[in-house]
Coordinates of C-alpha atoms in Angstrom, one line a residue:
Chain A
D21 CA 57.1 -36.1 -38.8
S22 CA 54.4 -34.9 -35.9
G23 CA 56.7 -36.7 -33.3
V24 CA 53.8 -39.0 -32.3
T25 CA 54.9 -42.6 -32.1
Q26 CA 52.0 -45.6 -32.7
T27 CA 52.9 -49.1 -32.6
P28 CA 51.9 -51.3 -34.3
K29 CA 51.4 -49.9 -37.8
H30 CA 49.2 -52.7 -38.5
L31 CA 47.4 -55.5 -36.7
I32 CA 45.3 -58.5 -37.7
T33 CA 43.7 -60.8 -35.7
A34 CA 40.5 -62.5 -34.9
T35 CA 37.1 -61.9 -33.5
G36 CA 36.7 -62.5 -29.6
Q37 CA 40.8 -61.6 -29.2
R38 CA 42.3 -58.8 -27.1
V39 CA 45.0 -56.3 -28.3
T40 CA 46.8 -53.3 -27.0
L41 CA 47.9 -50.5 -28.8
R42 CA 50.7 -48.1 -27.9
C43 CA 51.2 -44.6 -27.8
S44 CA 54.2 -42.3 -27.6
P45 CA 53.7 -38.7 -27.1
R46 CA 55.8 -35.9 -28.2
S47 CA 58.5 -35.0 -26.1
G48 CA 56.9 -32.4 -23.7
D49 CA 53.3 -33.1 -24.1
L50 CA 51.3 -34.3 -21.1
S51 CA 47.9 -35.0 -22.5
V52 CA 47.0 -37.9 -24.9
Y53 CA 44.1 -38.7 -26.6
W54 CA 42.7 -41.5 -28.8
Y55 CA 40.3 -41.7 -31.8
Q56 CA 38.9 -44.0 -33.7
Q57 CA 38.5 -43.8 -37.7
S58 CA 35.9 -45.6 -39.6
L59 CA 34.4 -45.2 -42.7
D60 CA 31.1 -44.6 -41.9
Q61 CA 31.9 -43.1 -38.4
G62 CA 34.3 -40.4 -39.1
L63 CA 37.0 -39.6 -36.8
Q64 CA 35.4 -40.2 -33.3
F65 CA 36.7 -39.2 -30.0
L66 CA 37.1 -42.1 -27.4
I67 CA 39.2 -40.9 -24.4
Q68 CA 41.9 -38.2 -23.0
Y69 CA 44.6 -38.6 -20.2
Y70 CA 46.7 -35.7 -18.7
N71 CA 49.7 -36.6 -16.8
G72 CA 48.6 -40.1 -16.0
E73 CA 45.0 -39.1 -15.0
E74 CA 41.7 -39.6 -17.3
R75 CA 40.4 -36.3 -18.1
A76 CA 37.5 -37.0 -20.6
K77 CA 35.5 -40.1 -21.8
G78 CA 33.8 -40.1 -25.7
N79 CA 32.1 -43.0 -27.4
I80 CA 34.5 -45.6 -25.9
L81 CA 32.9 -49.1 -25.8
E82 CA 33.4 -50.9 -22.2
R83 CA 35.4 -53.4 -23.8
F84 CA 37.8 -50.9 -24.3
S85 CA 40.1 -49.3 -21.7
A86 CA 43.3 -47.1 -21.6
Q87 CA 45.7 -45.9 -19.5
Q88 CA 48.5 -43.3 -19.3
F89 CA 52.0 -44.7 -17.6
P90 CA 54.5 -42.6 -15.5
D91 CA 56.6 -41.9 -18.6
L92 CA 53.4 -40.6 -20.5
H93 CA 53.3 -43.5 -22.9
S94 CA 49.5 -44.5 -23.5
E95 CA 48.0 -47.8 -24.1
L96 CA 44.7 -48.6 -25.6
N97 CA 43.3 -52.3 -24.8
L98 CA 40.7 -53.8 -26.9
S99 CA 38.9 -56.9 -25.6
S100 CA 36.4 -59.2 -27.2
L101 CA 36.8 -58.0 -30.7
E102 CA 34.1 -57.8 -33.3
L103 CA 34.3 -57.2 -36.8
G104 CA 32.9 -54.2 -36.2
D105 CA 35.9 -52.8 -34.1
S106 CA 38.1 -52.6 -37.7
A107 CA 39.2 -49.3 -38.0
L108 CA 42.3 -46.9 -37.4
Y109 CA 42.9 -46.1 -34.0
F110 CA 44.9 -42.6 -33.6
C111 CA 46.8 -41.1 -30.7
A112 CA 47.1 -37.8 -30.7
S113 CA 49.1 -35.4 -27.6
S114 CA 49.3 -31.9 -26.5
V115 CA 50.9 -30.0 -24.2
D116 CA 48.2 -29.3 -21.7
G117 CA 44.9 -30.5 -21.2
S118 CA 43.1 -28.0 -23.3
G119 CA 44.1 -29.9 -26.5
Q120 CA 45.1 -26.6 -28.2
P121 CA 46.7 -27.7 -30.5
Q122 CA 46.7 -31.5 -31.0
H123 CA 49.4 -33.5 -32.9
F124 CA 48.6 -36.7 -34.3
G125 CA 50.6 -40.2 -35.3
D126 CA 50.0 -42.2 -38.1
G127 CA 47.6 -44.5 -36.2
T128 CA 47.2 -48.4 -35.7
R129 CA 45.0 -50.1 -38.5
L130 CA 43.0 -53.0 -36.9
S131 CA 41.9 -55.4 -39.0
I132 CA 39.3 -58.0 -37.3
L133 CA 38.9 -61.4 -39.7
Chain B
G22 CA 24.4 -32.5 -29.1
E23 CA 27.7 -31.4 -30.2
N24 CA 27.8 -31.5 -34.1
V25 CA 29.9 -30.4 -36.9
E26 CA 29.0 -30.8 -40.5
Q27 CA 31.3 -30.2 -43.0
H28 CA 30.7 -29.7 -47.2
P29 CA 31.3 -30.4 -49.7
S30 CA 32.2 -34.2 -49.4
T31 CA 34.2 -34.0 -52.3
L32 CA 36.2 -31.0 -54.0
S33 CA 37.7 -30.9 -57.5
V34 CA 40.0 -28.3 -59.0
Q35 CA 42.1 -27.3 -61.8
E36 CA 45.7 -26.7 -60.4
G37 CA 46.0 -22.9 -59.5
D38 CA 42.2 -22.6 -58.6
S39 CA 40.9 -22.0 -55.1
A40 CA 39.4 -24.3 -53.2
V41 CA 36.7 -23.3 -50.1
I42 CA 35.5 -25.8 -47.5
K43 CA 33.0 -25.0 -45.2
C44 CA 31.9 -26.2 -41.5
T45 CA 29.4 -25.4 -39.2
Y46 CA 29.1 -26.3 -35.6
S47 CA 26.4 -26.6 -33.0
D48 CA 28.1 -25.7 -29.6
S49 CA 28.0 -22.3 -29.5
A50 CA 30.3 -22.4 -26.6
S51 CA 33.1 -23.9 -29.3
N52 CA 36.0 -21.5 -29.4
Y53 CA 38.8 -23.2 -31.3
F54 CA 38.7 -24.6 -34.5
P55 CA 41.3 -26.4 -36.1
W56 CA 41.9 -27.8 -39.6
Y57 CA 44.0 -31.2 -40.8
K58 CA 45.0 -32.6 -43.6
Q59 CA 44.9 -36.0 -44.0
E60 CA 46.9 -38.2 -47.0
L61 CA 46.8 -41.7 -47.6
G62 CA 48.2 -43.9 -44.8
K63 CA 49.2 -41.1 -42.7
G64 CA 47.7 -39.7 -39.4
P65 CA 45.8 -36.0 -39.8
Q66 CA 48.3 -33.3 -40.0
L67 CA 47.7 -30.2 -38.6
I68 CA 47.7 -27.3 -41.2
I69 CA 45.8 -23.9 -39.4
D70 CA 44.0 -23.3 -36.7
I71 CA 41.7 -20.4 -35.4
R72 CA 40.6 -19.2 -32.0
S73 CA 37.2 -17.6 -31.3
N74 CA 38.4 -14.1 -30.8
V75 CA 39.6 -14.1 -34.1
G76 CA 38.0 -13.5 -37.4
E77 CA 40.5 -14.8 -40.2
K78 CA 43.8 -16.0 -39.9
K79 CA 46.3 -16.8 -43.0
D80 CA 49.4 -18.8 -43.3
Q81 CA 51.0 -18.3 -47.1
R82 CA 48.2 -20.0 -49.5
I83 CA 45.8 -21.2 -46.8
A84 CA 43.5 -19.0 -44.8
V85 CA 40.5 -20.0 -42.3
T86 CA 37.5 -17.6 -41.7
L87 CA 35.4 -17.6 -38.5
N88 CA 31.9 -16.2 -38.1
K89 CA 30.8 -16.9 -34.6
T90 CA 27.1 -15.6 -35.0
A91 CA 26.3 -17.7 -38.1
K92 CA 28.7 -20.5 -36.4
H93 CA 30.3 -21.2 -39.5
F94 CA 34.4 -21.7 -40.2
S95 CA 35.7 -22.2 -43.9
L96 CA 39.2 -23.0 -45.2
H97 CA 40.6 -21.4 -48.4
I98 CA 43.5 -22.8 -50.4
T99 CA 44.5 -20.4 -53.1
E100 CA 47.0 -21.4 -55.9
T101 CA 46.4 -25.3 -55.4
Q102 CA 48.7 -27.6 -56.2
P103 CA 48.8 -31.3 -56.9
E104 CA 50.3 -31.9 -53.5
D105 CA 47.0 -30.3 -52.1
S106 CA 45.2 -33.5 -53.0
A107 CA 44.2 -35.2 -49.5
V108 CA 41.3 -35.4 -46.9
Y109 CA 40.5 -32.4 -45.0
F110 CA 39.0 -32.4 -42.1
C111 CA 37.8 -29.4 -39.9
A112 CA 37.5 -29.6 -36.1
A113 CA 35.7 -28.0 -33.1
S114 CA 36.3 -27.8 -29.3
Y115 CA 35.8 -25.9 -26.1
R116 CA 38.8 -24.8 -24.3
S117 CA 38.4 -25.6 -21.0
S118 CA 40.7 -27.1 -18.0
N119 CA 39.3 -30.4 -18.3
T120 CA 39.0 -31.4 -21.8
G121 CA 40.1 -30.9 -25.0
K122 CA 38.4 -33.6 -27.1
L123 CA 37.9 -32.4 -30.9
I124 CA 34.7 -32.9 -32.7
F125 CA 35.3 -33.5 -36.5
G126 CA 33.5 -33.2 -39.5
Q127 CA 33.2 -35.7 -41.9
G128 CA 36.3 -35.0 -44.4
T129 CA 36.2 -33.3 -47.6
T130 CA 37.9 -35.0 -50.3
L131 CA 40.3 -32.7 -52.3
Q132 CA 41.5 -33.3 -55.5
V133 CA 43.7 -30.9 -57.6
K134 CA 44.1 -32.1 -61.2
P135 CA 47.3 -30.9 -63.0

């Protein structure tokens, strides 16, 4: 058990809808990272937050947004969902902003019908 | 740009044999190289990592080597066991005060036959 908690484990929805994925980092970790894992793209970095502030952005679509709350949990919001958004979404956390090391949760599997 | 190439994509070995997975990175500023093991239905689990000021690191049956000149790093698993069967990912990152994003290889599916 990595100590990183993600909910829900599975999410099934339709095109055009909006969903929210939640992540609780390991106790004591200040930084949260979101990654997308799809069959054709592998693991892709989306965004990083450190102590409530956005630290780095990767290949995150404009339809996606995230935030980190004062209690350090994070939410990833995906809107106007398309079939291609079907993927595993992972959250990771680290003690500081360097990400060395990062520990991952078990992910949320998003299926768009 | 930032890129990590990982080979092979699949690897099948007999129980007890050794397995080697190789990665090449493009960003010469990269200085941190973790390896993750991902089992079905689980998230990536950190199994070993190495920093650029070290050439080799071992942890029981697992070792990682780094060649900074060639921008290569490799994972070595000795005395493989069926429970080592999983997908393995290498990654690279550049330690800075601003970002900890990891660039991942495409993964290697390791099958250990009993």
